[in-house]
């Protein structure tokens, strides 16, 4: 019913920047919160950032002042701009969204994940 597709990951040197994108498609009526999580093998998935439909944002302390989150509601897309990257930012990043379907039911959708590797 809903698909989230991430793009923009890859390998970057410490101190560099990357921009992740996540586009939602399917039977979408509207999208409430959109956000990003990340996971390192062997560890729990952790919250990174979230943005409401109105543009309110919140961030994990570990990325505050380095990452920004934005969205284009017309494109059903959320972005994560990651600056001053550190080796500890290396992880698989997952996009998530609370989607109201055309049926008016709500689903919590997740992307398939995209790898970000920061070399020190």
PDB file of C-alpha atoms in Angstrom:
ATOM      1  CA  UNK A   1       0.000   0.000   0.000  1.00  0.00           C
ATOM      2  CA  UNK A   2       2.874   2.360   0.834  1.00  0.00           C
ATOM      3  CA  UNK A   3       6.500   2.192  -0.188  1.00  0.00           C
ATOM      4  CA  UNK A   4       9.350   4.272   1.207  1.00  0.00           C
ATOM      5  CA  UNK A   5      12.530   4.343  -0.865  1.00  0.00           C
ATOM      6  CA  UNK A   6      15.750   5.849   0.508  1.00  0.00           C
ATOM      7  CA  UNK A   7      18.602   7.195  -1.572  1.00  0.00           C
ATOM      8  CA  UNK A   8      21.814   9.165  -1.115  1.00  0.00           C
ATOM      9  CA  UNK A   9      23.837   6.895   1.138  1.00  0.00           C
ATOM     10  CA  UNK A  10      27.400   5.831   0.572  1.00  0.00           C
ATOM     11  CA  UNK A  11      30.966   6.294   1.749  1.00  0.00           C
ATOM     12  CA  UNK A  12      32.236   9.630   3.007  1.00  0.00           C
ATOM     13  CA  UNK A  13      35.270  10.793   4.945  1.00  0.00           C
ATOM     14  CA  UNK A  14      34.950  12.041   8.496  1.00  0.00           C
ATOM     15  CA  UNK A  15      34.027  15.708   8.491  1.00  0.00           C
ATOM     16  CA  UNK A  16      32.167  15.374   5.215  1.00  0.00           C
ATOM     17  CA  UNK A  17      28.493  15.615   4.350  1.00  0.00           C
ATOM     18  CA  UNK A  18      25.773  13.456   2.856  1.00  0.00           C
ATOM     19  CA  UNK A  19      22.130  14.071   2.071  1.00  0.00           C
ATOM     20  CA  UNK A  20      19.653  11.243   2.377  1.00  0.00           C
ATOM     21  CA  UNK A  21      16.287  11.317   0.657  1.00  0.00           C
ATOM     22  CA  UNK A  22      13.223   9.186   1.214  1.00  0.00           C
ATOM     23  CA  UNK A  23      10.268   9.220  -1.156  1.00  0.00           C
ATOM     24  CA  UNK A  24       6.909   7.753  -0.230  1.00  0.00           C
ATOM     25  CA  UNK A  25       4.536   6.365  -2.822  1.00  0.00           C
ATOM     26  CA  UNK A  26       1.341   4.355  -2.945  1.00  0.00           C
ATOM     27  CA  UNK A  27      -2.195   4.871  -1.742  1.00  0.00           C
ATOM     28  CA  UNK A  28      -1.393   8.015   0.236  1.00  0.00           C
ATOM     29  CA  UNK A  29      -3.975  10.479   1.467  1.00  0.00           C
ATOM     30  CA  UNK A  30      -1.592  12.392   3.709  1.00  0.00           C
ATOM     31  CA  UNK A  31       1.550  11.914   5.765  1.00  0.00           C
ATOM     32  CA  UNK A  32       1.921  12.975   9.377  1.00  0.00           C
ATOM     33  CA  UNK A  33       5.355  12.662  11.007  1.00  0.00           C
ATOM     34  CA  UNK A  34       8.319  11.538   8.912  1.00  0.00           C
ATOM     35  CA  UNK A  35      11.678  10.623  10.312  1.00  0.00           C
ATOM     36  CA  UNK A  36      14.929   8.754  10.322  1.00  0.00           C
ATOM     37  CA  UNK A  37      16.348   6.002  12.477  1.00  0.00           C
ATOM     38  CA  UNK A  38      19.670   4.207  12.245  1.00  0.00           C
ATOM     39  CA  UNK A  39      21.038   0.843  13.241  1.00  0.00           C
ATOM     40  CA  UNK A  40      24.500  -0.584  13.707  1.00  0.00           C
ATOM     41  CA  UNK A  41      24.832  -4.389  13.481  1.00  0.00           C
ATOM     42  CA  UNK A  42      24.340  -5.931  16.891  1.00  0.00           C
ATOM     43  CA  UNK A  43      22.673  -2.837  18.331  1.00  0.00           C
ATOM     44  CA  UNK A  44      19.102  -1.605  18.591  1.00  0.00           C
ATOM     45  CA  UNK A  45      17.678   0.760  16.040  1.00  0.00           C
ATOM     46  CA  UNK A  46      17.932   4.302  17.373  1.00  0.00           C
ATOM     47  CA  UNK A  47      16.050   7.504  16.689  1.00  0.00           C
ATOM     48  CA  UNK A  48      17.851  10.160  14.667  1.00  0.00           C
ATOM     49  CA  UNK A  49      15.396  12.889  13.675  1.00  0.00           C
ATOM     50  CA  UNK A  50      11.711  13.569  13.045  1.00  0.00           C
ATOM     51  CA  UNK A  51       9.682  16.262  11.311  1.00  0.00           C
ATOM     52  CA  UNK A  52       5.946  16.852  11.625  1.00  0.00           C
ATOM     53  CA  UNK A  53       3.658  17.732   8.764  1.00  0.00           C
ATOM     54  CA  UNK A  54       3.808  21.307   9.965  1.00  0.00           C
ATOM     55  CA  UNK A  55       7.601  21.391  10.017  1.00  0.00           C
ATOM     56  CA  UNK A  56       8.352  20.963  13.708  1.00  0.00           C
ATOM     57  CA  UNK A  57      11.543  18.997  14.227  1.00  0.00           C
ATOM     58  CA  UNK A  58      13.363  17.103  16.917  1.00  0.00           C
ATOM     59  CA  UNK A  59      16.732  15.373  16.952  1.00  0.00           C
ATOM     60  CA  UNK A  60      18.733  12.882  18.915  1.00  0.00           C
ATOM     61  CA  UNK A  61      21.324  14.609  21.087  1.00  0.00           C
ATOM     62  CA  UNK A  62      24.087  12.799  19.203  1.00  0.00           C
ATOM     63  CA  UNK A  63      23.235  14.532  15.912  1.00  0.00           C
ATOM     64  CA  UNK A  64      21.850  17.865  17.078  1.00  0.00           C
ATOM     65  CA  UNK A  65      23.656  20.821  15.472  1.00  0.00           C
ATOM     66  CA  UNK A  66      25.113  18.540  12.764  1.00  0.00           C
ATOM     67  CA  UNK A  67      22.044  17.078  11.048  1.00  0.00           C
ATOM     68  CA  UNK A  68      18.988  18.843   9.677  1.00  0.00           C
ATOM     69  CA  UNK A  69      15.703  17.330   8.532  1.00  0.00           C
ATOM     70  CA  UNK A  70      13.288  18.770   5.995  1.00  0.00           C
ATOM     71  CA  UNK A  71      10.414  17.618   3.858  1.00  0.00           C
ATOM     72  CA  UNK A  72       8.645  18.401   0.617  1.00  0.00           C
ATOM     73  CA  UNK A  73       4.990  17.614   1.207  1.00  0.00           C
ATOM     74  CA  UNK A  74       4.135  17.968  -2.474  1.00  0.00           C
ATOM     75  CA  UNK A  75       6.621  15.199  -3.259  1.00  0.00           C
ATOM     76  CA  UNK A  76       5.957  13.086  -0.142  1.00  0.00           C
ATOM     77  CA  UNK A  77       9.691  13.212   0.463  1.00  0.00           C
ATOM     78  CA  UNK A  78      11.804  13.700   3.570  1.00  0.00           C
ATOM     79  CA  UNK A  79      15.477  14.660   3.596  1.00  0.00           C
ATOM     80  CA  UNK A  80      18.270  14.265   6.108  1.00  0.00           C
ATOM     81  CA  UNK A  81      21.227  16.576   5.639  1.00  0.00           C
ATOM     82  CA  UNK A  82      24.171  15.185   7.549  1.00  0.00           C
ATOM     83  CA  UNK A  83      27.162  17.455   8.127  1.00  0.00           C
ATOM     84  CA  UNK A  84      30.385  17.070  10.107  1.00  0.00           C
ATOM     85  CA  UNK A  85      30.016  13.332   9.890  1.00  0.00           C
ATOM     86  CA  UNK A  86      31.836  11.145  12.377  1.00  0.00           C
ATOM     87  CA  UNK A  87      32.869   7.496  12.245  1.00  0.00           C
ATOM     88  CA  UNK A  88      30.192   6.756  14.848  1.00  0.00           C
ATOM     89  CA  UNK A  89      27.519   7.918  12.394  1.00  0.00           C
ATOM     90  CA  UNK A  90      28.228   4.794  10.351  1.00  0.00           C
ATOM     91  CA  UNK A  91      25.014   2.783  10.229  1.00  0.00           C
ATOM     92  CA  UNK A  92      22.110   1.658   8.117  1.00  0.00           C
ATOM     93  CA  UNK A  93      19.654   4.552   8.025  1.00  0.00           C
ATOM     94  CA  UNK A  94      15.928   3.877   7.858  1.00  0.00           C
ATOM     95  CA  UNK A  95      13.211   6.261   6.818  1.00  0.00           C
ATOM     96  CA  UNK A  96       9.831   6.033   8.541  1.00  0.00           C
ATOM     97  CA  UNK A  97       6.498   7.755   8.139  1.00  0.00           C
ATOM     98  CA  UNK A  98       3.025   7.769   9.644  1.00  0.00           C
ATOM     99  CA  UNK A  99       0.892   7.553   6.527  1.00  0.00           C
ATOM    100  CA  UNK A 100      -2.836   8.084   6.249  1.00  0.00           C
ATOM    101  CA  UNK A 101      -4.018   5.929   3.363  1.00  0.00           C
ATOM    102  CA  UNK A 102      -6.750   6.775   0.913  1.00  0.00           C
ATOM    103  CA  UNK A 103      -8.868   4.310   2.894  1.00  0.00           C
ATOM    104  CA  UNK A 104      -8.286   6.645   5.882  1.00  0.00           C
ATOM    105  CA  UNK A 105      -6.527   3.964   7.853  1.00  0.00           C
ATOM    106  CA  UNK A 106      -3.071   4.811   9.215  1.00  0.00           C
ATOM    107  CA  UNK A 107       0.081   2.756   8.759  1.00  0.00           C
ATOM    108  CA  UNK A 108       3.576   3.147  10.160  1.00  0.00           C
ATOM    109  CA  UNK A 109       5.739   2.582   7.104  1.00  0.00           C
ATOM    110  CA  UNK A 110       9.477   1.900   6.949  1.00  0.00           C
ATOM    111  CA  UNK A 111      12.005   2.027   4.161  1.00  0.00           C
ATOM    112  CA  UNK A 112      14.382  -0.805   3.379  1.00  0.00           C
ATOM    113  CA  UNK A 113      17.383   1.027   4.796  1.00  0.00           C
ATOM    114  CA  UNK A 114      20.453   2.587   3.238  1.00  0.00           C
ATOM    115  CA  UNK A 115      24.056   2.269   4.328  1.00  0.00           C
ATOM    116  CA  UNK A 116      26.106   5.270   5.377  1.00  0.00           C
ATOM    117  CA  UNK A 117      29.792   4.619   6.011  1.00  0.00           C
ATOM    118  CA  UNK A 118      32.036   7.306   7.469  1.00  0.00           C
ATOM    119  CA  UNK A 119      35.743   6.599   7.224  1.00  0.00           C
ATOM    120  CA  UNK A 120      38.057   8.062   9.850  1.00  0.00           C
TER     121      UNK A 120
END
